[in-house]
mmCIF file of C-alpha atoms in Angstrom:
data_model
loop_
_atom_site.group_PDB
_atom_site.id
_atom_site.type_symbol
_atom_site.label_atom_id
_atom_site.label_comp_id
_atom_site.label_asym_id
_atom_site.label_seq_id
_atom_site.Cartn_x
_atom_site.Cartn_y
_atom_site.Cartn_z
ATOM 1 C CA UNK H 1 31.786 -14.739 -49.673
ATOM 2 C CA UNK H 2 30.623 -16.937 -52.679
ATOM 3 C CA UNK H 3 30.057 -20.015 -50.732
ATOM 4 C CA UNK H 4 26.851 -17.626 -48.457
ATOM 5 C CA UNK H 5 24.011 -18.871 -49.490
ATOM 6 C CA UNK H 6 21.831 -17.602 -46.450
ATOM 7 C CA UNK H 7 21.779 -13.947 -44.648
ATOM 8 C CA UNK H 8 19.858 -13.502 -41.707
ATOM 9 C CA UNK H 9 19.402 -10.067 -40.806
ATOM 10 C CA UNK H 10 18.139 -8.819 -36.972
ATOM 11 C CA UNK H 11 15.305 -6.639 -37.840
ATOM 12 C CA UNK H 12 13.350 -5.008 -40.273
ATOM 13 C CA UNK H 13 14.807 -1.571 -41.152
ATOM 14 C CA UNK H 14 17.567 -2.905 -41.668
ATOM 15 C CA UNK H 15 18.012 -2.983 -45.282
ATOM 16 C CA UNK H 16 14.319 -2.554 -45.853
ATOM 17 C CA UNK H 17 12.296 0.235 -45.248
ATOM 18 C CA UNK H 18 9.248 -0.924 -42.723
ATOM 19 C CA UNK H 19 5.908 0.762 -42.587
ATOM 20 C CA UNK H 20 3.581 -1.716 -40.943
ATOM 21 C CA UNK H 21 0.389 -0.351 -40.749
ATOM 22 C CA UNK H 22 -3.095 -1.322 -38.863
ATOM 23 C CA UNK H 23 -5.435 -2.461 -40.583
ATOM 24 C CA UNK H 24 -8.409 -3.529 -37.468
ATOM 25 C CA UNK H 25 -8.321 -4.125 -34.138
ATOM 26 C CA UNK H 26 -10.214 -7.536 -33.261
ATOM 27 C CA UNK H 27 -11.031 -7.475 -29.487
ATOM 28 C CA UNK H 28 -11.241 -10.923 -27.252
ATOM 29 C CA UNK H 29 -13.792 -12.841 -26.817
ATOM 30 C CA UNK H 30 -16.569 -11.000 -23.939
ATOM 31 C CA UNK H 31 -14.573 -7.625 -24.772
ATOM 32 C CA UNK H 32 -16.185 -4.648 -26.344
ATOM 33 C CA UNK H 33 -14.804 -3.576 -29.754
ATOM 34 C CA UNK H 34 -15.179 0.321 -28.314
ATOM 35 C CA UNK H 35 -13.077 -1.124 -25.301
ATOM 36 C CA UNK H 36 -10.567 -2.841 -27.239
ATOM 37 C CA UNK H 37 -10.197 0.100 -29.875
ATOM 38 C CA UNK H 38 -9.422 2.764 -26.873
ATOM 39 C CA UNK H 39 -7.458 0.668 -24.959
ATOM 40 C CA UNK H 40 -5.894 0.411 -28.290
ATOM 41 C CA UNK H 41 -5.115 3.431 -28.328
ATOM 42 C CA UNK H 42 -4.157 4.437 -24.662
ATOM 43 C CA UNK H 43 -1.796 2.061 -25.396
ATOM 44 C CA UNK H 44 -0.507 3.542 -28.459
ATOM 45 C CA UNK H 45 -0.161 7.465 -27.394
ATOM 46 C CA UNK H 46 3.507 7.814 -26.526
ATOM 47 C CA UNK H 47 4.269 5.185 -29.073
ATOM 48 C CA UNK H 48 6.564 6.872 -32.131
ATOM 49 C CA UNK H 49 6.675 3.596 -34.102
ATOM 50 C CA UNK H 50 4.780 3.353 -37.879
ATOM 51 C CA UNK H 51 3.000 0.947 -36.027
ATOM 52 C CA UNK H 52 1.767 2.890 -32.976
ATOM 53 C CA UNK H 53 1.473 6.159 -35.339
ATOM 54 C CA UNK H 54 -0.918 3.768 -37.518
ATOM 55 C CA UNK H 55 -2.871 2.846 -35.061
ATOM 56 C CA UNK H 56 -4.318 6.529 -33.989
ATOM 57 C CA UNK H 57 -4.143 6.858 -37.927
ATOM 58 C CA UNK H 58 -7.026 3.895 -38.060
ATOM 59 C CA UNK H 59 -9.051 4.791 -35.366
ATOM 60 C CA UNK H 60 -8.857 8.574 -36.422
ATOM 61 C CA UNK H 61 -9.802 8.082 -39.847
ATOM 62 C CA UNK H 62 -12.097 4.547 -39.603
ATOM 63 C CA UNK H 63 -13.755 5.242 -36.205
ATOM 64 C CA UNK H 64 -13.259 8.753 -35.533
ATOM 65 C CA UNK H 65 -12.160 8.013 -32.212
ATOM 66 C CA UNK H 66 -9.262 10.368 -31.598
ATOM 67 C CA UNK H 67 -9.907 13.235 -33.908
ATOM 68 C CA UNK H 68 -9.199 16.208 -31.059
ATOM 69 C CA UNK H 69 -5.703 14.083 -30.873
ATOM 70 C CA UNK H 70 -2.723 15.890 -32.744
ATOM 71 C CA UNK H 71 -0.746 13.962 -35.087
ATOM 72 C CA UNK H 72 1.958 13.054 -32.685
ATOM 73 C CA UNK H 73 0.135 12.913 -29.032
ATOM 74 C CA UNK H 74 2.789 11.459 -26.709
ATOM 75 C CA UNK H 75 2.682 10.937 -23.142
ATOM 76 C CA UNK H 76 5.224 13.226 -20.973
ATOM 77 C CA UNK H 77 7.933 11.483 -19.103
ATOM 78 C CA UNK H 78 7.063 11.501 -15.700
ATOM 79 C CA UNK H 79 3.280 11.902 -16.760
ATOM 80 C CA UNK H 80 0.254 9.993 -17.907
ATOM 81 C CA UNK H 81 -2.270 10.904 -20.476
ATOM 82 C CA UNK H 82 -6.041 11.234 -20.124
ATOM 83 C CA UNK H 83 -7.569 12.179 -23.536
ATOM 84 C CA UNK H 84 -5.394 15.055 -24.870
ATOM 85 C CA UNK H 85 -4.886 16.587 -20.930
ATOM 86 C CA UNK H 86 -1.485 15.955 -19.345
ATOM 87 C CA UNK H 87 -0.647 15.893 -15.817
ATOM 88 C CA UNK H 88 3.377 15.883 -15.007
ATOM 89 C CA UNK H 89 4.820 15.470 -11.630
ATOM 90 C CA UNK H 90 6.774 18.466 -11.784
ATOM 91 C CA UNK H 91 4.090 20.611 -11.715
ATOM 92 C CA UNK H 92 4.237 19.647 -8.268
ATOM 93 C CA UNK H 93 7.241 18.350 -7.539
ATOM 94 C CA UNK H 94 9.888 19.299 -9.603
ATOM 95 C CA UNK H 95 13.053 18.186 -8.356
ATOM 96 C CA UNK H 96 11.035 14.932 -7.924
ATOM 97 C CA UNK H 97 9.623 13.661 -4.908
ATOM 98 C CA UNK H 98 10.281 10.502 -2.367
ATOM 99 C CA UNK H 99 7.293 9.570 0.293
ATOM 100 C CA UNK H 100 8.149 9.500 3.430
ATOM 101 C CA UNK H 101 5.968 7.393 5.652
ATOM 102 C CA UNK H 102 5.418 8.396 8.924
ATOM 103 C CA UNK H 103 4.214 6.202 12.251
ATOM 104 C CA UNK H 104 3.568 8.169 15.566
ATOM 105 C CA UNK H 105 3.458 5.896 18.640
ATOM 106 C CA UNK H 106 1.902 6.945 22.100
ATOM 107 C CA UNK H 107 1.828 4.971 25.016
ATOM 108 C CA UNK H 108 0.031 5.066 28.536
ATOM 109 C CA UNK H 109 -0.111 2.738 31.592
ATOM 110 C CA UNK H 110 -0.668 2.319 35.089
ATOM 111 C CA UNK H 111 0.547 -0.133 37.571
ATOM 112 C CA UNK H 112 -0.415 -0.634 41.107
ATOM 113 C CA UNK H 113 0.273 -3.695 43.939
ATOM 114 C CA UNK H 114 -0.123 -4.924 47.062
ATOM 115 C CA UNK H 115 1.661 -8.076 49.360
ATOM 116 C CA UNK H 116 1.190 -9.241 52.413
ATOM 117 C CA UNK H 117 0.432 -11.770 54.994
ATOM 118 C CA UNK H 118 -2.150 -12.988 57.300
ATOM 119 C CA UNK H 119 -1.586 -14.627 60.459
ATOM 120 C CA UNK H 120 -2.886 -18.150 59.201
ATOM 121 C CA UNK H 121 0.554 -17.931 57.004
ATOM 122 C CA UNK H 122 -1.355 -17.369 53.940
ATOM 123 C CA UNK H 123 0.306 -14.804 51.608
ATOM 124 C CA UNK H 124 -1.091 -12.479 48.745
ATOM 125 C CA UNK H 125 0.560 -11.022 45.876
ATOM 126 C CA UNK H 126 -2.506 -8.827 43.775
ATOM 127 C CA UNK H 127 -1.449 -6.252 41.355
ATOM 128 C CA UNK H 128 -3.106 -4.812 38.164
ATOM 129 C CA UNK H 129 -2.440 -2.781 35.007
ATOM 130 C CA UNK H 130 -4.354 -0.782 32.589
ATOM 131 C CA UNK H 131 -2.616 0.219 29.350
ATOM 132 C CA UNK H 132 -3.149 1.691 26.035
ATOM 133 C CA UNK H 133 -0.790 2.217 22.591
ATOM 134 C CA UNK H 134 -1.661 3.544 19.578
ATOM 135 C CA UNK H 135 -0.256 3.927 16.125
ATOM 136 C CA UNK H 136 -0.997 6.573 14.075
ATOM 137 C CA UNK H 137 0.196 5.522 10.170
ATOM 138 C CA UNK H 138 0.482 8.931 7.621
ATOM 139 C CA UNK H 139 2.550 9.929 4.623
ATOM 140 C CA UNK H 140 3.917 13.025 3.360
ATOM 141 C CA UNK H 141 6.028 14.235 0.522
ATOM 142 C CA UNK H 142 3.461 11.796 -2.189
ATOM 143 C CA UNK H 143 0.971 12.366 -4.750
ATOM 144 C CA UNK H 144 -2.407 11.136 -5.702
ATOM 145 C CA UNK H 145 -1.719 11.399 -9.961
ATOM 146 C CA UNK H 146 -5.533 10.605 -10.258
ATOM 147 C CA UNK H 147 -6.657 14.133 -9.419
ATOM 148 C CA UNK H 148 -4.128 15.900 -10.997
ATOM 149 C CA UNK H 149 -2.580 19.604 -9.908
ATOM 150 C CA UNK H 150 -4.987 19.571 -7.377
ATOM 151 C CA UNK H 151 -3.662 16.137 -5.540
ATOM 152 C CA UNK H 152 -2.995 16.642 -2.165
ATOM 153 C CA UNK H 153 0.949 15.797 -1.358
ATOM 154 C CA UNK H 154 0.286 14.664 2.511
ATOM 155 C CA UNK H 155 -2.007 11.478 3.473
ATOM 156 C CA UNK H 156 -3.218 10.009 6.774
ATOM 157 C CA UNK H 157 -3.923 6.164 6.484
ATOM 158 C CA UNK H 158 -5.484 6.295 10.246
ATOM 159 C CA UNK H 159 -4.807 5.146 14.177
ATOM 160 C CA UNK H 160 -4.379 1.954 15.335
ATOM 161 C CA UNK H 161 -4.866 1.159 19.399
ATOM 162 C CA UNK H 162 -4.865 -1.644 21.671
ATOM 163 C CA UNK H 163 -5.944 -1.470 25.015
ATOM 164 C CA UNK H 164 -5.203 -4.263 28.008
ATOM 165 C CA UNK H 165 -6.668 -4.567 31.484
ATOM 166 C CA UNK H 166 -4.678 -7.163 33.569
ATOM 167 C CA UNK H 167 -5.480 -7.821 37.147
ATOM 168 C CA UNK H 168 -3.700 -11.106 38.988
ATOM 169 C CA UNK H 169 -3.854 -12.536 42.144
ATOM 170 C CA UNK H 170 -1.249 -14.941 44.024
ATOM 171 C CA UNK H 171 -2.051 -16.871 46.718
ATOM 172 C CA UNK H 172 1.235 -19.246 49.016
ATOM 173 C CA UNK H 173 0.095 -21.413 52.031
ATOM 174 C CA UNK H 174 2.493 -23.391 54.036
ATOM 175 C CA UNK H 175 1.520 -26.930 55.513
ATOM 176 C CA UNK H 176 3.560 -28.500 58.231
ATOM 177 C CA UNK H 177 4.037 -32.286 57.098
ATOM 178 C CA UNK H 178 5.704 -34.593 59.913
ATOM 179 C CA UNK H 179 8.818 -36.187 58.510
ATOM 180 C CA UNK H 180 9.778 -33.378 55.927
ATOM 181 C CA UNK H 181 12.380 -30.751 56.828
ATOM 182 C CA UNK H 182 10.387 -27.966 56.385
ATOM 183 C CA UNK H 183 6.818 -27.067 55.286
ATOM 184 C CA UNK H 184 4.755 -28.022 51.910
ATOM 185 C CA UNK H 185 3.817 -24.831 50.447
ATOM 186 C CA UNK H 186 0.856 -24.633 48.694
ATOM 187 C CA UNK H 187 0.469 -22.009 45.931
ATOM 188 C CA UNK H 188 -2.357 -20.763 43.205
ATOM 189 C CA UNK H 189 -3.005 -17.633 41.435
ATOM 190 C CA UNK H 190 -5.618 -16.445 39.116
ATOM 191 C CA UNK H 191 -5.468 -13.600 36.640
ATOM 192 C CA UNK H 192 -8.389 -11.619 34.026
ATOM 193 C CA UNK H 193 -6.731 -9.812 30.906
ATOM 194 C CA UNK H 194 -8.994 -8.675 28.507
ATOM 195 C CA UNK H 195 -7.004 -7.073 25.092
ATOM 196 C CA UNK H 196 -9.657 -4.185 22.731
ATOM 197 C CA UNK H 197 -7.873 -3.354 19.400
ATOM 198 C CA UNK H 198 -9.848 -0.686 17.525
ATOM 199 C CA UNK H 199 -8.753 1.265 13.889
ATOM 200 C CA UNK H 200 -10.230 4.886 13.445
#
């Protein structure tokens, strides 16, 4: 090894002891320096490091920020801190939980028609429909972690519904035109839909 001239090593800790401390916490420009301080450390609660450990240390002693904090707040697995209160999930849940989302469908319609004939030759075909489906969206088996133990664990998200009114009308008339095999038939028709969609 006498021709190394160079080491690089991957970290510090290493070979060398490292205890990084904070010093100040300079906030962006338009930002607070409370905001940027607590964010600070939010951010640095469940962090074991010297440098997260320093920076509770600095706004402890230098702001007085955290001083209800104990010396090694961390945030619960499964969990999310809010000053020194914890919430975990398995208070609630705790084999863990999946949501299940749930959509109920109902449907409704009615169909009626009638075809015939008059004695000119002209047929008629009229028929309508009036229909409704609805949706209704909910979820079960969740959590709301914003309020806590007292979350509830089943949600409804609302109904959906459509509604459609459809009436048609068909109309044939056959014209006798000399020198064609058989008779030109004339046809029309005319429907009205009209399609409501509603959310409650």
């Amino acid at each position: 090894a006498g021709d190394v001239d160079t080491l690089l090593l991957d970290k510090t800790g290493t070979i060398t002891y490292g205890n990084r401390m904070a010093t100040e916490v300079i906030a962006a420009p338009g930002v607070p320096a409370d905001r940027a301080l607590r964010a600070a450390v939010m951010a640095s609660l469940a962090d074991e490091t010297p440098e997260g450990r320093s920076i509770l240390e600095l706004a402890r002693e230098k702001h007085r920020l955290v001083e209800t904090l104990p010396d090694h707040a961390t945030c619960p697995t499964g969990g999310f801190v809010k000053d020194t209160n914890t919430f975990l999930f398995t208070s609630i849940y705790p084999a863990g939980f999946t949501p299940r989302f749930v959509g109920e469908t109902q449907e409704s319609y009615v169909t009626a028609g009638y075809k015939g004939k008059f004695k000119s030759g002209l047929t008629y075909d009229i028929s309508g429909s009036i229909s409704e489906n609805s949706l209704d969206l909910s979820m079960y088996n969740s959590i709301s972690p914003s309020y806590g133990e007292k979350s509830q664990t089943s949600f409804k998200f609302g109904k959906l519904t459509q509604k459609e009114t459809d009436f048609n009308i068909d109309l044939s008339y056959p014209v006798n035109v000399n020198g064609l095999f058989g008779p030109v038939v004339l046809s029309g028709g005319a429907e009205y839909r009209k399609e409501q969609y509603s959310q409650s």
